[in-house]
Tab-separated table of C-alpha atoms in Angstrom:
chain	number	residue	atom	x	y	z
A	4	MET	CA	-12.328	60.988	-7.749
A	5	ARG	CA	-14.489	59.917	-11.070
A	6	ARG	CA	-10.610	59.223	-12.857
A	7	LEU	CA	-9.767	57.546	-9.845
A	8	SER	CA	-13.218	54.931	-10.309
A	9	PHE	CA	-12.855	54.871	-13.610
A	10	GLY	CA	-8.800	53.379	-13.708
A	11	LEU	CA	-10.603	50.883	-10.198
A	12	LEU	CA	-13.109	49.434	-12.822
A	13	ILE	CA	-10.947	49.506	-15.632
A	14	THR	CA	-7.877	47.074	-13.393
A	15	ALA	CA	-10.933	45.262	-12.419
A	16	MET	CA	-12.328	43.710	-16.097
A	17	LEU	CA	-8.616	43.201	-17.159
A	18	PHE	CA	-8.500	41.315	-13.950
A	19	SER	CA	-11.302	39.337	-14.671
A	20	LEU	CA	-10.468	38.788	-18.202
A	21	VAL	CA	-6.967	37.281	-17.162
A	22	SER	CA	-8.753	35.133	-14.815
A	23	CYS	CA	-10.860	33.766	-17.605
A	24	GLY	CA	-8.028	33.093	-19.775
A	25	ASN	CA	-6.050	31.102	-17.046
A	26	GLY	CA	-9.118	29.036	-15.908
A	27	SER	CA	-9.663	27.907	-19.687
A	28	GLY	CA	-7.243	26.293	-22.406
A	29	ARG	CA	-4.731	26.085	-19.372
A	30	PRO	CA	-2.100	23.380	-20.628
A	31	SER	CA	-2.321	19.758	-17.558
A	32	GLU	CA	-0.417	20.124	-15.304
A	33	THR	CA	-0.891	16.366	-13.784
A	34	GLY	CA	0.494	13.961	-17.125
A	35	ILE	CA	-3.070	12.433	-16.581
A	36	ASP	CA	-5.190	13.575	-18.977
A	37	ASP	CA	-6.842	17.050	-20.540
A	38	ASN	CA	-9.983	16.503	-18.396
A	39	THR	CA	-8.178	15.123	-15.211
A	40	THR	CA	-7.261	17.454	-11.860
A	41	MET	CA	-5.691	16.147	-8.713
A	42	ILE	CA	-6.185	18.781	-5.672
A	43	ASP	CA	-3.810	17.727	-2.785
A	44	GLN	CA	-6.675	17.894	0.305
A	45	THR	CA	-5.076	18.932	3.242
A	46	GLU	CA	-7.927	19.002	5.511
A	47	GLU	CA	-9.979	15.605	5.312
A	48	THR	CA	-12.636	14.216	7.584
A	49	GLY	CA	-11.963	10.856	8.302
A	50	LYS	CA	-8.484	11.213	7.153
A	51	THR	CA	-6.253	8.502	7.895
A	52	GLU	CA	-3.423	9.909	10.593
A	53	GLY	CA	-0.329	10.691	8.349
A	54	ALA	CA	-1.092	9.065	4.797
A	55	ASN	CA	-1.222	11.847	2.053
A	56	VAL	CA	-4.926	12.470	0.137
A	57	THR	CA	-5.309	13.119	-3.665
A	58	GLU	CA	-8.175	13.812	-5.137
A	59	MET	CA	-8.575	12.984	-9.871
A	60	GLN	CA	-11.043	14.806	-10.819
A	61	LYS	CA	-11.653	12.980	-13.781
A	62	GLY	CA	-14.603	13.803	-15.761
A	63	GLU	CA	-18.251	14.125	-13.376
A	64	GLU	CA	-16.053	11.077	-11.105
A	65	THR	CA	-13.565	12.012	-8.449
A	66	ILE	CA	-11.338	9.680	-6.888
A	67	LYS	CA	-10.064	10.429	-3.755
A	68	SER	CA	-6.394	8.311	-3.235
A	69	GLY	CA	-4.672	7.528	-0.047
A	70	VAL	CA	-7.744	7.746	2.544
A	71	PHE	CA	-8.353	4.124	4.604
A	72	ASP	CA	-11.806	3.330	4.779
A	73	PHE	CA	-12.699	1.612	7.319
A	74	GLU	CA	-16.464	0.928	6.486
A	75	THR	CA	-15.204	-0.894	3.287
A	76	LYS	CA	-12.172	-2.019	4.530
A	77	THR	CA	-10.255	-0.170	1.381
A	78	VAL	CA	-7.637	2.141	0.601
A	79	MET	CA	-8.361	4.357	-2.971
A	80	LEU	CA	-4.324	3.876	-4.534
A	81	ASN	CA	-3.270	6.459	-7.170
A	82	SER	CA	-3.849	3.357	-10.270
A	83	GLY	CA	-7.117	4.109	-9.389
A	84	TYR	CA	-7.761	0.679	-7.610
A	85	LYS	CA	-9.405	-0.036	-4.251
A	86	MET	CA	-6.862	-1.720	-2.268
A	87	PRO	CA	-8.684	-3.932	1.131
A	88	LEU	CA	-6.691	-3.194	4.609
A	89	MET	CA	-5.893	-6.356	5.814
A	90	GLY	CA	-4.322	-9.125	3.922
A	91	LEU	CA	-2.518	-12.739	3.899
A	92	GLY	CA	0.996	-12.669	3.881
A	93	THR	CA	1.536	-16.651	2.409
A	94	TYR	CA	5.817	-16.114	2.535
A	95	SER	CA	7.223	-20.054	3.240
A	96	LEU	CA	3.825	-21.576	2.330
A	97	ASP	CA	4.071	-24.370	0.690
A	98	TYR	CA	1.310	-25.524	-2.347
A	99	ASP	CA	-1.047	-27.457	-0.445
A	100	THR	CA	-0.650	-25.542	2.549
A	101	CYS	CA	-0.801	-22.445	1.191
A	102	VAL	CA	-4.057	-23.434	-0.926
A	103	SER	CA	-5.915	-23.870	2.541
A	104	SER	CA	-4.193	-21.394	4.058
A	105	VAL	CA	-5.766	-18.711	1.268
A	106	THR	CA	-9.054	-20.573	1.464
A	107	ALA	CA	-9.629	-20.186	4.956
A	108	PHE	CA	-8.402	-16.658	4.105
A	109	LEU	CA	-11.040	-15.808	1.781
A	110	ASP	CA	-14.033	-18.107	3.566
A	111	SER	CA	-12.500	-15.538	6.306
A	112	GLY	CA	-13.473	-12.250	4.470
A	113	GLY	CA	-10.480	-11.490	3.319
A	114	ARG	CA	-9.685	-10.241	-0.079
A	115	LEU	CA	-5.967	-9.162	-0.303
A	116	ILE	CA	-3.544	-12.183	-1.166
A	117	ASP	CA	0.195	-11.772	-1.190
A	118	THR	CA	2.597	-14.026	-2.433
A	119	ALA	CA	6.108	-13.678	-4.592
A	120	TYR	CA	8.137	-15.095	-7.778
A	121	MET	CA	10.776	-16.053	-4.409
A	122	TYR	CA	8.446	-17.825	-2.381
A	123	HIS	CA	7.431	-20.559	-5.139
A	124	ASN	CA	3.955	-20.846	-4.581
A	125	GLU	CA	2.421	-18.238	-6.339
A	126	ASP	CA	1.006	-21.653	-8.710
A	127	ALA	CA	-0.472	-22.352	-5.122
A	128	VAL	CA	-2.078	-18.769	-4.941
A	129	GLY	CA	-3.667	-19.025	-7.982
A	130	ALA	CA	-5.756	-22.282	-7.744
A	131	ALA	CA	-7.451	-21.076	-4.216
A	132	VAL	CA	-8.367	-17.667	-6.361
A	133	ARG	CA	-9.640	-19.925	-9.046
A	134	ALA	CA	-11.644	-22.376	-6.836
A	135	SER	CA	-13.261	-19.868	-4.803
A	136	ASP	CA	-16.436	-18.549	-5.190
A	137	VAL	CA	-15.530	-14.994	-4.305
A	138	PRO	CA	-16.067	-13.677	-7.597
A	139	ARG	CA	-12.130	-12.139	-9.044
A	140	GLU	CA	-12.825	-8.831	-9.335
A	141	GLU	CA	-13.026	-9.020	-5.522
A	142	ILE	CA	-9.886	-10.734	-5.083
A	143	PHE	CA	-6.952	-7.805	-4.915
A	144	VAL	CA	-3.581	-9.977	-5.746
A	145	THR	CA	-0.057	-9.587	-4.988
A	146	THR	CA	3.095	-11.033	-6.375
A	147	LYS	CA	6.902	-9.188	-6.705
A	148	LEU	CA	9.336	-10.056	-9.312
A	149	TYR	CA	12.893	-11.112	-7.587
A	150	PRO	CA	16.151	-9.305	-9.429
A	151	ASN	CA	17.104	-12.629	-11.516
A	152	GLN	CA	13.966	-11.540	-13.292
A	153	TYR	CA	14.496	-8.444	-14.298
A	154	GLY	CA	16.876	-8.478	-16.812
A	155	ASP	CA	13.669	-10.193	-18.429
A	156	ALA	CA	10.845	-8.801	-16.560
A	157	ALA	CA	8.038	-8.584	-19.785
A	158	ASN	CA	8.279	-12.536	-19.877
A	159	ALA	CA	8.648	-12.531	-15.787
A	160	ILE	CA	5.281	-11.450	-15.845
A	161	ASP	CA	3.919	-13.649	-18.519
A	162	ASP	CA	5.350	-16.651	-16.341
A	163	ALA	CA	3.517	-15.060	-13.598
A	164	LEU	CA	0.889	-14.608	-15.190
A	165	GLU	CA	0.614	-17.697	-16.241
A	166	LYS	CA	1.342	-19.815	-12.905
A	167	MET	CA	-1.201	-18.170	-11.204
A	168	GLY	CA	-3.975	-18.338	-14.000
A	169	LEU	CA	-5.349	-15.460	-14.200
A	170	GLU	CA	-6.088	-12.564	-16.733
A	171	TYR	CA	-4.442	-9.654	-14.972
A	172	ILE	CA	-2.439	-9.052	-11.708
A	173	ASP	CA	-3.401	-6.546	-9.523
A	174	LEU	CA	-0.472	-5.252	-7.754
A	175	MET	CA	3.063	-6.481	-8.859
A	176	LEU	CA	6.303	-5.028	-6.737
A	177	LEU	CA	9.999	-4.962	-7.240
A	178	HIS	CA	11.198	-7.856	-4.460
A	179	HIS	CA	13.684	-5.118	-4.139
A	180	PRO	CA	16.319	-3.089	-5.506
A	181	GLY	CA	18.692	-4.349	-8.104
A	182	THR	CA	20.655	-4.592	-10.844
A	183	ASP	CA	18.493	-3.181	-14.196
A	184	ASP	CA	15.535	-2.102	-11.482
A	185	VAL	CA	14.714	0.659	-13.689
A	186	LYS	CA	14.715	-1.580	-16.494
A	187	ALA	CA	12.413	-4.566	-14.946
A	188	TYR	CA	10.182	-0.787	-13.852
A	189	GLN	CA	9.707	0.152	-17.046
A	190	ALA	CA	8.398	-3.795	-18.168
A	191	MET	CA	5.704	-3.482	-15.482
A	192	GLU	CA	4.297	0.608	-16.289
A	193	GLN	CA	4.136	-1.459	-20.117
A	194	ALA	CA	2.215	-4.019	-18.521
A	195	VAL	CA	0.213	-1.483	-16.933
A	196	THR	CA	-0.965	-0.880	-20.486
A	197	ASP	CA	-1.039	-3.761	-21.764
A	198	GLY	CA	-3.622	-4.380	-19.815
A	199	LYS	CA	-1.655	-7.221	-17.960
A	200	ILE	CA	-1.331	-5.476	-14.485
A	201	ARG	CA	-3.427	-2.651	-12.715
A	202	SER	CA	-1.166	-1.653	-10.476
A	203	ILE	CA	2.448	-1.838	-9.769
A	204	GLY	CA	5.018	-0.889	-6.983
A	205	LEU	CA	7.740	-1.657	-4.802
A	206	SER	CA	9.075	-3.645	-1.898
A	207	ASN	CA	12.050	-2.796	0.861
A	208	TRP	CA	12.839	0.402	-0.707
A	209	TYR	CA	13.321	3.453	1.295
A	210	ILE	CA	14.328	7.417	1.300
A	211	GLU	CA	17.389	6.905	-0.518
A	212	GLU	CA	16.432	4.466	-2.887
A	213	LEU	CA	13.551	6.435	-3.603
A	214	LYS	CA	15.217	9.286	-4.052
A	215	SER	CA	17.224	8.413	-6.572
A	216	PHE	CA	14.659	5.569	-7.923
A	217	LEU	CA	11.141	7.976	-8.830
A	218	PRO	CA	13.124	10.657	-10.982
A	219	GLN	CA	13.632	7.493	-13.136
A	220	ILE	CA	10.067	6.356	-13.575
A	221	THR	CA	6.523	7.469	-15.302
A	222	ILE	CA	4.061	5.253	-13.597
A	223	MET	CA	4.379	6.698	-9.379
A	224	PRO	CA	4.346	3.668	-6.909
A	225	ALA	CA	0.948	2.726	-6.081
A	226	VAL	CA	1.956	0.841	-3.131
A	227	VAL	CA	6.234	1.130	-1.089
A	228	GLN	CA	5.677	-2.264	1.345
A	229	ASN	CA	8.098	-2.578	4.143
A	230	GLU	CA	9.681	-4.056	7.245
A	231	ILE	CA	7.241	-2.570	9.388
A	232	HIS	CA	6.577	-3.980	13.309
A	233	PRO	CA	5.821	-1.840	16.676
A	234	TYR	CA	10.247	-2.355	16.964
A	235	TYR	CA	10.650	-1.458	13.592
A	236	GLN	CA	8.669	1.258	12.826
A	237	GLU	CA	10.034	3.327	9.929
A	238	ILE	CA	8.956	6.702	11.887
A	239	ASP	CA	10.470	8.816	9.260
A	240	VAL	CA	10.573	6.331	6.423
A	241	VAL	CA	6.421	5.621	6.577
A	242	PRO	CA	5.236	9.753	6.284
A	243	TYR	CA	8.021	10.248	3.385
A	244	ILE	CA	6.659	7.993	1.428
A	245	GLN	CA	2.742	8.688	1.975
A	246	GLU	CA	3.799	12.357	1.614
A	247	ALA	CA	4.371	11.449	-1.620
A	248	GLY	CA	0.829	10.316	-2.687
A	249	ILE	CA	2.013	6.147	-2.256
A	250	VAL	CA	0.572	3.940	0.442
A	251	VAL	CA	2.336	2.134	2.345
A	252	GLU	CA	2.336	-1.400	3.145
A	253	GLY	CA	4.244	-3.164	6.089
A	254	TRP	CA	5.185	-7.191	6.397
A	255	TYR	CA	6.367	-9.245	8.955
A	256	PRO	CA	3.246	-6.985	11.290
A	257	PHE	CA	4.499	-9.254	14.366
A	258	GLY	CA	8.553	-9.285	14.156
A	259	GLY	CA	8.472	-12.264	11.927
A	260	ARG	CA	10.198	-16.256	12.821
A	261	GLY	CA	12.283	-15.967	15.914
A	262	TYR	CA	10.951	-12.684	17.299
A	263	THR	CA	7.289	-13.557	17.349
A	264	GLN	CA	6.824	-14.085	20.801
A	265	GLU	CA	9.147	-11.311	22.495
A	266	LEU	CA	6.185	-8.823	19.879
A	267	LEU	CA	3.452	-10.516	21.099
A	268	GLY	CA	4.070	-10.974	25.060
A	269	ASP	CA	5.345	-6.787	25.361
A	270	GLU	CA	3.865	-5.909	28.651
A	271	THR	CA	2.639	-2.956	26.758
A	272	ILE	CA	1.115	-4.062	23.511
A	273	SER	CA	-0.477	-6.982	25.937
A	274	ALA	CA	-2.293	-4.194	28.288
A	275	ILE	CA	-3.570	-2.002	25.403
A	276	ALA	CA	-5.173	-5.547	24.606
A	277	ASP	CA	-6.898	-6.087	27.798
A	278	THR	CA	-8.123	-2.907	27.619
A	279	HIS	CA	-9.879	-3.517	24.514
A	280	GLY	CA	-10.432	-6.680	24.822
A	281	VAL	CA	-8.484	-7.888	22.558
A	282	THR	CA	-5.348	-10.219	21.248
A	283	SER	CA	-1.739	-8.255	21.414
A	284	ALA	CA	-1.724	-9.202	17.897
A	285	GLN	CA	-5.091	-7.513	16.930
A	286	VAL	CA	-3.757	-4.698	18.326
A	287	ILE	CA	-0.707	-4.365	16.652
A	288	LEU	CA	-2.635	-4.919	13.099
A	289	ARG	CA	-5.333	-1.714	14.479
A	290	TRP	CA	-2.170	-0.076	14.856
A	291	ASN	CA	-1.175	-0.697	11.620
A	292	LEU	CA	-4.040	0.889	10.122
A	293	GLN	CA	-4.287	4.061	12.567
A	294	ARG	CA	-1.389	4.801	10.858
A	295	GLY	CA	-2.406	4.122	7.545
A	296	VAL	CA	-0.300	1.221	6.900
A	297	VAL	CA	-1.811	-1.613	4.336
A	298	VAL	CA	-0.578	-4.691	6.974
A	299	ILE	CA	-0.347	-8.535	5.348
A	300	PRO	CA	0.502	-10.820	8.215
A	301	GLY	CA	0.836	-14.181	7.607
A	302	SER	CA	-0.374	-17.650	9.069
A	303	SER	CA	-1.363	-21.049	8.131
A	304	ASN	CA	-4.328	-21.396	10.898
A	305	PRO	CA	-7.354	-20.089	10.293
A	306	ASP	CA	-8.312	-19.615	14.289
A	307	HIS	CA	-5.632	-17.246	13.878
A	308	ILE	CA	-6.434	-16.242	10.106
A	309	ALA	CA	-9.826	-14.602	11.555
A	310	GLU	CA	-8.749	-13.264	14.642
A	311	ASN	CA	-6.352	-11.122	12.008
A	312	LEU	CA	-9.040	-9.862	9.464
A	313	ASP	CA	-11.280	-9.332	13.232
A	314	ILE	CA	-9.763	-5.862	14.167
A	315	PHE	CA	-12.724	-2.845	12.943
A	316	GLY	CA	-14.532	-3.020	15.864
A	317	PHE	CA	-12.118	-1.298	18.625
A	318	GLU	CA	-10.203	1.622	17.656
A	319	LEU	CA	-6.616	2.944	19.684
A	320	THR	CA	-6.746	6.025	21.568
A	321	GLU	CA	-4.482	8.593	20.788
A	322	ASP	CA	-2.677	7.984	23.962
A	323	GLU	CA	-1.985	4.050	23.211
A	324	MET	CA	-0.370	5.170	19.723
A	325	GLU	CA	1.973	7.205	21.526
A	326	LYS	CA	2.375	4.324	24.319
A	327	LEU	CA	3.068	2.367	20.744
A	328	LYS	CA	5.381	5.098	19.013
A	329	SER	CA	7.203	4.746	21.681
A	330	LEU	CA	8.623	1.054	21.719
A	331	ASN	CA	10.235	1.441	18.649
A	332	ARG	CA	13.826	0.516	18.975
A	333	ASP	CA	15.113	0.794	15.139
A	334	GLU	CA	15.293	-2.930	15.225
A	335	LYS	CA	15.152	-4.687	11.799
A	336	HIS	CA	14.312	-8.120	11.720
A	337	ASP	CA	15.646	-9.424	8.401
A	338	TRP	CA	17.815	-8.034	5.586
A	339	TYR	CA	15.665	-6.411	2.703
């Protein structure tokens, strides 16, 4: 019996020594730095449905990415920067209309603005941001490189900064897959190192494209922006992206030009809107947020811009979310 007790004691001591050794001096597996660890959160109070939550512990600071904070109306990206949950899309807005729309958006409390090289209004977005009384650090500006810029992406990044008259870009995306897209993304990675861009990501990338693309890059995309609306919900794609620790952002939340009237007039959506005393547009935007999808509806109407931002005073029930999910047709409205 004494020999057995002595053996157990020795075994316990050896186990303790091995455990201590593994706890100190183990190489970092995160790729961030030796003082930073990342912890997957399987349970998180207030966690957005479907979102993957990651904790980044850097020194004494804990950064949780992927959590939609409905009080601050922001989500922490895996880059360590906060992104507003509700934005303004500027596709097809000419210079003057874009300036007035961005100004109305900022005056109504909005802080996320989405533009692109191919929208031909980066200069207008920059002018409105610079003219605003809102501090630059509170405004989140997104732009995109188009495939015809991928071959010389470094200069294209500098051109975007010059056109907008900004010292940095909050988020830059590749507009869609194309020749030299990996090369262009690597140029964006370098721009992050140089302080020209804070976060980088992709637009119009889906599961197969991501499986091929992600192994070729160094910095995980902070955002993937795709077409998402009740008739095209990307039911498999959205959770796939979120499980990679990437925030999903949806464009065409109202279905896009030529489809908006049908979507906003949908009987299921209208009935839910009546229940909450809100509009169909507000229901769609709120549905996105509760799925863990950032939204960027486009508008040049100041009243609609203000209405789109007013989606934090109500919450859809699980039953209502299921009814909206049942509307999916896998009906894509643009070619991207």
